[in-house]
Amino acid sequence: MKILFLEPFFGGSHRDFALGFSQHSSHDVDLVTLPARYWKWRMQGAALYFIQKIKDLSRYDLIFTTDMMDLSDFIALAPGDLPPIVMYFHENQLSYPLGPHGKKDFSLGFTNIFSALATEAVFFNSNYHCRAFLRAAKHQIRQMPDFKPDWIMDSLEKKTRVLYPGCRFNAMPFAIEKRTLDLPLIIWNHRWDYDKNPEEFFKVLKDLKKKGIGFYLALMGEQLDLIPKVFTKALEYFSKEILVSGYIESPREYKSWLAKGSVVVSTSIQENFGISIVEAVRQGCFPLLPKRLSYPEIMPEKFHGEIIYKTMADLQKKLETILKDPDRFFSLCQELSGYAGRFSWEVMAKQYDKILEKIK
């Protein structure tokens, strides 16, 4: 098959996904992108760019696009007959939590709904995300004052399915190495933003530091133009514990820091899959994750008692236990690393290819 892959927001996990699929798919994939900035403008205007950029859509067997564009505009304005189109939802504007000063924009939610209705198939990166989207779409439709299109939900439900994203590591089994630092290293490899709930993370670390629990800290992950104040304060308060700070561009260096980590922690209030967690687990970090979002479904259920925390007090207790004796969790980290291998693009691309070949 010849596939046209349109990515309106080519950055972060969107970029990794597009490159991972195009590099590992057995099909011939043409990747056309826009830079990862001005996301609201991308949703409204990306279709106009792609229509002008790609002169002959008829030579493709399938168009694969992601959620940050208005697909109904693209279909309406594109010349000639179009091949089947599918859309992958990394996130959606219906269920995404608002920032501290954010206001609900119903038009963006309807853009997601219309785009999903216009496709042959809609893919979500987790069962959690799929359910959240359908629930929020139903709620938004019910907000309409009259002439509510209740038929939409049945149509959406029939075309949605879950396809986990691939991750940028090898699928082959390997033995993780014992950590060599004199203190356990805590990994934060999430975006420096409000939806990752850094306030709660640093509060737990402050309490542990006050108790005299020793640790190192790696603050990685993408940074925005405006860094939240909680990070500025943390950089000062944990200056003796921090070994590395800021986004690491080199995959090799990033991987090397993960391989030094004893534990990776998430306190997120928004996460539709959790690539950063899976990457850390693959390199031997023990995960501590909240009992919400997509986390319970991407980790083996038999280990939920050790991995999943229910409250912040529970997180602090579990983290303190690991920091006091990280070697105790080594064999479990090895097993979890092997489990994470199933999310490698080498494995996932085969699933994508098989599903896409059936779309007519």
PDB file of C-alpha atoms in Angstrom, residues 62 83-84 120 356-360:
ATOM      1  CA  LEU A  62      -4.954   5.365   2.233  1.00  0.00           C
ATOM      2  CA  PRO A  83      -8.799   7.171  -0.836  1.00  0.00           C
ATOM      3  CA  PRO A  84     -10.038   5.895   2.558  1.00  0.00           C
ATOM      4  CA  GLU A 120     -13.407   5.279   7.717  1.00  0.00           C
ATOM      5  CA  LEU A 356      -4.862  -0.789   7.699  1.00  0.00           C
ATOM      6  CA  GLU A 357      -4.740  -3.363   4.892  1.00  0.00           C
ATOM      7  CA  LYS A 358      -8.360  -4.292   5.667  1.00  0.00           C
ATOM      8  CA  ILE A 359      -9.695  -0.726   5.349  1.00  0.00           C
ATOM      9  CA  LYS A 360     -11.439  -0.068   2.068  1.00  0.00           C
TER      10      LYS A 360
END
